[in-house]
Amino acid sequence: MNIYFGQFLFSDNKELLNIETVKDFLARSYWASRRPGEIIEKSINNSVCIGIYSEQVQVGFARIITDDATTYWLCDVFIDENYRGHGLGKKLIEIITSSERFKNMMGILGTKDAHGLYEQYDFEKDNERFMKRMPDFIRNM
């Protein structure tokens, strides 16, 4: 999958990922700051990943864990601080939730501070930290 949004490329091609960029951002995050680099690499290898690029510089990322039938876990979502405010986070979540692969699965995620973003894409708070999104075929009944 390659989708252009203005000057930005959204791609699930793992060969384009800059693993060091992902590691550096996650090292600064509240949720993965203590995760070793080799664990980050293994998690990328065993997940669906979407990178966001501006002229071949990686500026965003999301990792999706799934059974490809009923459920996906959306995690490690980030937009580089220098590229926020361009709608990249919204576009990333739109791409994931509207994709043929994920739209009919339950989506789950954890966040401390981005509930408003995910609520725009039909995720609902399950408690203070977790959110879920019912599959399209259930929500559209």
PDB file of C-alpha atoms in Angstrom, residues 103-104 122 134-141:
ATOM      1  CA  LYS A 103     -12.389  -2.262   8.798  1.00  0.00           C
ATOM      2  CA  ASN A 104     -14.316  -5.402   9.736  1.00  0.00           C
ATOM      3  CA  ASP A 122     -15.247   5.534  16.098  1.00  0.00           C
ATOM      4  CA  MET A 134     -16.282  -2.221  16.771  1.00  0.00           C
ATOM      5  CA  PRO A 135     -16.047  -3.741  13.267  1.00  0.00           C
ATOM      6  CA  ASP A 136     -17.808  -1.853  10.475  1.00  0.00           C
ATOM      7  CA  PHE A 137     -20.246  -4.709   9.859  1.00  0.00           C
ATOM      8  CA  ILE A 138     -21.474  -4.385  13.465  1.00  0.00           C
ATOM      9  CA  ARG A 139     -21.410  -0.565  13.687  1.00  0.00           C
ATOM     10  CA  ASN A 140     -23.316  -0.254  10.402  1.00  0.00           C
ATOM     11  CA  MET A 141     -26.157  -2.653  11.299  1.00  0.00           C
TER      12      MET A 141
END
